[in-house]
Amino acid sequence: MKKIKFKCWVEEEGEKFYGPGPHQLVKSIQEEGSLSKAAGQMNMSYKKAWDLVQRLNNNSEEAWVILKKGGQHGGGAEITPHAIKAMQEYEKLQQKISELLQQQEDLIKVLK
Amino acid sequence: MKKIKFKCWVEEEGEKFYGPGPHQLVKSIQEEGSLSKAAGQMNMSYKKAWDLVQRLNNNSEEAWVILKKGGQHGGGAEITPHAIKAMQEYEKLQQKISELLQQQEDLIKVLK
DNA sequence: TACCGATATATACGCGAATACACAACGAAA
DNA sequence: TTTCGTTGTGTATTCGCGTATATATCGGTA
C-alpha cells in the first residue's frame, strides 16, 4: 500500500529555521517547562535542543523560548505567546496540505 | 526573508519509494538514454542511481526503466510509458501544493 | 572472436554529523 | 553560604552514509 507523505518547513537564507523537529520540541517545552526534560522526552540530545532554541530566538524579532537558569529548582524554560501563535499557524498549514493530499489521489492510482 | 518550503514523496511500508531524487533521475534518464550519463549529470554515484532504478522496478507491477546491456554502444536505458504517466502526476501534485502555499501566507506573517 | 561502452555488483574507504560525555555557571531559597 | 537542578559550553568519539574503487558481465558489430 503506497502512501503520499509530505513535509513543510520554513527557511531563511537557505537555512532551515522551523520544521517538524523544532515544532515538536517547542510543544514539548510547553508541556514540560524544562528544556532538558523536553529534549529527553523526544529523545534528542540536550545540546541539539539548546542549539535549536538559540536558532529560533536569534533569528526572530520576538523570542520563542525563555530560558531561566539558577533558582531553587535550577531554572526552567517556557514558551512565549509568539511561539504559541507560530505553532498554531504551522499546524493550520499542515492541516491544509493534508486535506489537499486527500483530494489528490491520482498519483496513487497510477502507482500499483 | 523567510520562505516556506515543502517536499512530498511516496512511501510503501514506511520505506521511501518515489520522491524528488528519483523524479529527477528518471527525468534525466529520459533525456540521456543512459543510466550512467543520467547519474553523472545530476552528480549522483552510479551505484546509487542503479539501486534506485531497481527499487522502482521491483516495487511496482509495471517497470519504470528498461536497462539494456551489451550491444554496439554497450547498452542503454529508457523509461516506460508508465514512468512518464507517473512523472506527470507527481509534477501535477507538486504544482497543486505549490499553489496552495502561495495562498497561505499567514505563517510567514507571524514569523518576523 | 576480439572489441567496445554501458550495465551489474561487491568491497573498502573517508568524511561529516550526530551524539555522548564532562563539567562550569547560575541564582533563589533556606 | 550551602544546596539544588537546570542551563550553558567545549571536546571526544562513534556512527552512518555516500562515494570511490575494482572488476565482472553482456551482446551487437566488424
Coordinates of C-alpha atoms (C1' of nucleotides) in Angstrom, one line a residue:
Chain A
M1 CA 0.0 0.0 0.0
K2 CA 1.6 3.2 -1.2
K3 CA 1.0 6.5 0.6
I4 CA 1.8 10.1 -0.1
K5 CA 3.9 11.8 2.6
F6 CA 4.9 15.4 2.9
K7 CA 6.9 17.8 5.0
C8 CA 6.9 21.5 5.1
W9 CA 9.2 23.9 6.9
V10 CA 10.4 27.5 6.9
E11 CA 13.8 28.5 5.6
E12 CA 15.8 31.8 5.9
E13 CA 18.7 32.4 3.5
G14 CA 18.6 28.7 2.6
E15 CA 19.0 27.5 6.2
K16 CA 16.3 25.6 7.9
F17 CA 14.5 27.6 10.5
Y18 CA 11.4 25.9 11.7
G19 CA 10.1 22.5 10.8
P20 CA 8.7 19.3 12.3
G21 CA 11.6 18.8 14.6
P22 CA 11.6 22.3 16.2
H23 CA 7.8 22.2 16.3
Q24 CA 7.8 19.0 18.4
L25 CA 10.5 20.4 20.7
V26 CA 8.7 23.7 21.4
K27 CA 5.5 21.7 22.0
S28 CA 7.3 19.5 24.5
I29 CA 8.9 22.5 26.2
Q30 CA 5.4 23.9 26.7
E31 CA 4.3 20.8 28.4
E32 CA 7.4 20.1 30.5
G33 CA 8.6 23.6 31.4
S34 CA 12.1 22.5 31.0
L35 CA 14.4 22.3 28.1
S36 CA 16.3 19.2 29.3
K37 CA 13.2 17.3 30.1
A38 CA 11.7 18.2 26.7
A39 CA 14.8 17.1 24.9
G40 CA 14.9 13.9 26.9
Q41 CA 11.2 13.2 26.2
M42 CA 11.7 13.3 22.5
N43 CA 15.0 11.5 22.6
M44 CA 17.0 14.5 21.5
S45 CA 20.4 15.4 22.9
Y46 CA 20.3 18.4 25.2
K47 CA 22.9 20.2 23.1
K48 CA 21.0 19.8 19.9
A49 CA 17.8 21.1 21.6
W50 CA 19.7 24.0 23.1
D51 CA 21.2 25.0 19.7
L52 CA 17.8 24.7 18.2
V53 CA 16.3 27.1 20.7
Q54 CA 19.1 29.6 20.1
R55 CA 18.4 29.5 16.4
L56 CA 14.8 30.2 16.9
N57 CA 15.4 33.1 19.3
N58 CA 18.4 34.6 17.4
N59 CA 16.7 34.6 14.0
S60 CA 13.4 36.2 15.1
E61 CA 12.5 39.7 16.2
E62 CA 10.5 38.1 19.0
A63 CA 11.8 35.3 21.2
W64 CA 10.2 31.9 21.1
V65 CA 11.6 30.4 24.3
I66 CA 12.7 32.0 27.6
L67 CA 15.4 30.0 29.4
K68 CA 15.9 30.7 33.1
K69 CA 18.9 29.4 34.9
G70 CA 19.5 29.1 38.6
G71 CA 17.0 29.5 41.4
Q72 CA 15.6 27.0 43.8
H73 CA 14.7 24.5 41.1
G74 CA 17.7 25.2 39.0
G75 CA 15.9 27.1 36.3
G76 CA 13.4 26.3 33.6
A77 CA 12.1 27.0 30.2
E78 CA 8.8 28.5 28.9
I79 CA 7.5 29.5 25.5
T80 CA 6.3 32.9 24.6
P81 CA 2.9 33.9 23.1
H82 CA 4.7 34.5 19.8
A83 CA 5.7 30.8 19.8
I84 CA 2.2 29.7 20.5
K85 CA 0.9 31.8 17.7
A86 CA 3.5 30.5 15.3
M87 CA 2.8 26.9 16.3
Q88 CA -0.9 27.3 15.6
E89 CA -0.2 28.7 12.1
Y90 CA 2.2 25.9 11.4
E91 CA -0.3 23.3 12.3
K92 CA -3.0 25.0 10.3
L93 CA -0.8 24.9 7.3
Q94 CA 0.0 21.2 7.8
Q95 CA -3.7 20.6 8.0
K96 CA -4.4 22.4 4.8
I97 CA -1.8 20.4 2.9
S98 CA -3.1 17.2 4.4
E99 CA -6.6 18.0 3.2
L100 CA -5.3 18.7 -0.3
L101 CA -3.5 15.4 -0.5
Q102 CA -6.6 13.5 0.4
Q103 CA -8.3 15.0 -2.6
Q104 CA -5.5 14.3 -4.9
E105 CA -5.3 10.5 -5.3
D106 CA -4.4 10.5 -9.0
L107 CA -0.8 9.8 -8.3
I108 CA -1.6 6.8 -6.1
K109 CA -3.9 5.4 -8.7
V110 CA -1.1 5.3 -11.2
L111 CA 1.3 3.7 -8.8
K112 CA 0.4 0.0 -8.4
Chain B
M1 CA 13.3 36.8 4.3
K2 CA 11.7 33.6 5.4
K3 CA 10.2 31.2 2.9
I4 CA 8.0 28.1 3.2
K5 CA 9.4 25.0 1.5
F6 CA 7.9 21.6 1.1
K7 CA 8.7 18.2 -0.1
C8 CA 6.3 15.3 -1.0
W9 CA 7.1 11.7 -1.7
V10 CA 5.5 8.3 -1.9
E11 CA 6.2 5.6 0.7
E12 CA 5.4 2.0 0.8
E13 CA 5.6 0.1 4.1
G14 CA 7.4 3.1 5.6
E15 CA 10.2 3.0 3.0
K16 CA 10.7 5.8 0.6
F17 CA 9.7 4.8 -2.9
Y18 CA 9.4 7.9 -5.1
G19 CA 10.4 11.5 -4.4
P20 CA 12.3 14.5 -5.7
G21 CA 15.6 12.5 -6.2
P22 CA 14.1 9.6 -8.2
H23 CA 12.0 12.0 -10.1
Q24 CA 15.0 14.0 -11.3
L25 CA 16.9 10.8 -12.1
V26 CA 14.1 9.3 -14.2
K27 CA 13.8 12.6 -16.0
S28 CA 17.5 12.7 -16.7
I29 CA 17.4 9.1 -18.0
Q30 CA 14.7 10.1 -20.4
E31 CA 16.9 12.9 -21.8
E32 CA 20.2 11.0 -21.8
G33 CA 19.1 7.4 -22.7
S34 CA 21.8 6.2 -20.3
L35 CA 21.8 5.4 -16.6
S36 CA 25.5 6.3 -16.2
K37 CA 25.1 9.5 -18.0
A38 CA 22.0 10.5 -16.1
A39 CA 23.7 9.7 -12.8
G40 CA 26.8 11.7 -13.8
Q41 CA 24.7 14.7 -15.0
M42 CA 23.0 15.0 -11.6
N43 CA 26.1 14.3 -9.7
M44 CA 24.9 11.0 -8.3
S45 CA 27.0 7.9 -8.0
Y46 CA 26.2 5.2 -10.5
K47 CA 25.6 2.7 -7.7
K48 CA 23.0 4.9 -6.1
A49 CA 21.3 5.5 -9.3
W50 CA 21.3 1.8 -10.2
D51 CA 19.9 0.9 -6.7
L52 CA 17.2 3.5 -7.2
V53 CA 16.1 2.1 -10.5
Q54 CA 15.9 -1.4 -9.1
R55 CA 13.7 -0.1 -6.3
L56 CA 11.3 1.5 -8.7
N57 CA 11.1 -1.6 -10.9
N58 CA 11.0 -4.2 -8.2
N59 CA 8.3 -2.5 -6.1
S60 CA 5.9 -1.8 -9.0
E61 CA 3.7 -4.0 -11.1
E62 CA 4.9 -2.2 -14.1
A63 CA 8.6 -1.4 -14.8
W64 CA 9.8 2.2 -14.9
V65 CA 13.1 1.9 -16.6
I66 CA 14.4 -0.7 -19.1
L67 CA 18.1 -1.2 -18.8
K68 CA 19.8 -2.8 -21.8
K69 CA 23.4 -4.1 -21.6
G70 CA 25.8 -5.0 -24.3
G71 CA 25.4 -4.2 -28.0
Q72 CA 27.2 -1.8 -30.2
H73 CA 27.1 1.1 -27.8
G74 CA 27.4 -1.1 -24.7
G75 CA 23.8 -0.7 -23.7
G76 CA 21.4 2.0 -22.6
A77 CA 18.4 2.9 -20.6
E78 CA 14.9 4.1 -21.4
I79 CA 11.8 4.9 -19.4
T80 CA 8.4 3.3 -19.9
P81 CA 5.1 4.9 -20.6
H82 CA 4.2 4.0 -17.0
A83 CA 7.1 6.1 -15.8
I84 CA 6.0 9.0 -18.0
K85 CA 2.5 8.9 -16.6
A86 CA 3.7 8.7 -13.0
M87 CA 6.1 11.6 -13.5
Q88 CA 3.3 13.7 -14.9
E89 CA 1.0 13.0 -11.9
Y90 CA 3.9 13.7 -9.5
E91 CA 4.5 17.1 -11.1
K92 CA 0.8 17.9 -11.0
L93 CA 0.7 17.2 -7.3
Q94 CA 3.7 19.4 -6.6
Q95 CA 2.1 22.2 -8.6
K96 CA -1.1 21.9 -6.5
I97 CA 0.8 22.1 -3.2
S98 CA 2.8 25.0 -4.5
E99 CA -0.3 26.9 -5.4
L100 CA -1.8 26.2 -2.0
L101 CA 1.3 27.6 -0.2
Q102 CA 1.1 30.8 -2.2
Q103 CA -2.3 31.4 -0.9
Q104 CA -1.4 30.6 2.7
E105 CA 0.9 33.3 3.9
D106 CA -0.4 33.5 7.5
L107 CA 2.5 31.6 8.9
I108 CA 5.0 33.9 7.2
K109 CA 3.2 37.0 8.5
V110 CA 3.7 35.7 12.1
L111 CA 7.4 34.9 11.6
K112 CA 9.4 38.1 11.5
Chain C
dT1 C1' 36.1 -13.9 -31.9
dA2 C1' 38.0 -9.6 -30.3
dC3 C1' 36.4 -5.1 -29.1
dC4 C1' 33.7 -1.6 -27.0
dG5 C1' 30.9 1.0 -23.9
dA6 C1' 27.5 0.6 -20.7
dT7 C1' 25.3 -2.2 -17.2
dA8 C1' 26.0 -5.0 -12.8
dT9 C1' 27.8 -5.8 -8.1
dA10 C1' 30.8 -6.2 -4.1
dT11 C1' 34.0 -4.3 -1.1
dA12 C1' 36.8 -0.7 1.1
dC13 C1' 37.3 4.0 2.5
dG14 C1' 36.7 8.7 4.2
dC15 C1' 34.3 12.4 5.9
dG16 C1' 30.9 14.9 8.3
dA17 C1' 27.2 14.8 11.5
dA18 C1' 25.3 13.4 15.5
dT19 C1' 25.8 12.1 19.9
dA20 C1' 27.8 11.0 24.3
dC21 C1' 30.4 12.9 27.9
dA22 C1' 32.2 16.0 31.2
dC23 C1' 31.9 19.9 33.8
dA24 C1' 31.3 25.0 34.6
dA25 C1' 27.9 28.7 35.6
dC26 C1' 23.9 30.3 37.7
dG27 C1' 20.7 32.3 41.2
dA28 C1' 16.8 31.8 44.5
dA29 C1' 15.8 29.9 48.8
dA30 C1' 16.7 28.1 53.3
Chain D
dT1 C1' 26.9 30.3 52.3
dT2 C1' 25.4 25.8 51.1
dT3 C1' 22.3 23.3 48.3
dC4 C1' 19.9 22.1 44.1
dG5 C1' 18.6 21.2 39.3
dT6 C1' 18.8 23.4 35.3
dT7 C1' 21.1 25.9 31.8
dG8 C1' 25.5 26.6 29.2
dT9 C1' 29.7 25.0 26.5
dG10 C1' 33.6 22.6 24.8
dT11 C1' 35.6 18.3 23.5
dA12 C1' 36.0 13.5 22.1
dT13 C1' 34.3 9.6 19.9
dT14 C1' 31.3 6.9 17.4
dC15 C1' 28.3 6.0 13.6
dG16 C1' 26.1 6.1 9.2
dC17 C1' 26.2 7.1 4.6
dG18 C1' 27.8 8.3 0.4
dT19 C1' 31.4 7.6 -2.5
dA20 C1' 35.4 5.7 -4.7
dT21 C1' 37.3 1.7 -6.5
dA22 C1' 37.7 -2.5 -8.7
dT23 C1' 36.1 -6.0 -11.6
dA24 C1' 32.8 -8.9 -14.0
dT25 C1' 29.1 -9.2 -17.4
dC26 C1' 26.7 -8.6 -21.6
dG27 C1' 25.8 -8.7 -26.7
dG28 C1' 25.8 -6.3 -31.2
dT29 C1' 29.3 -5.2 -34.6
dA30 C1' 33.1 -5.5 -37.5

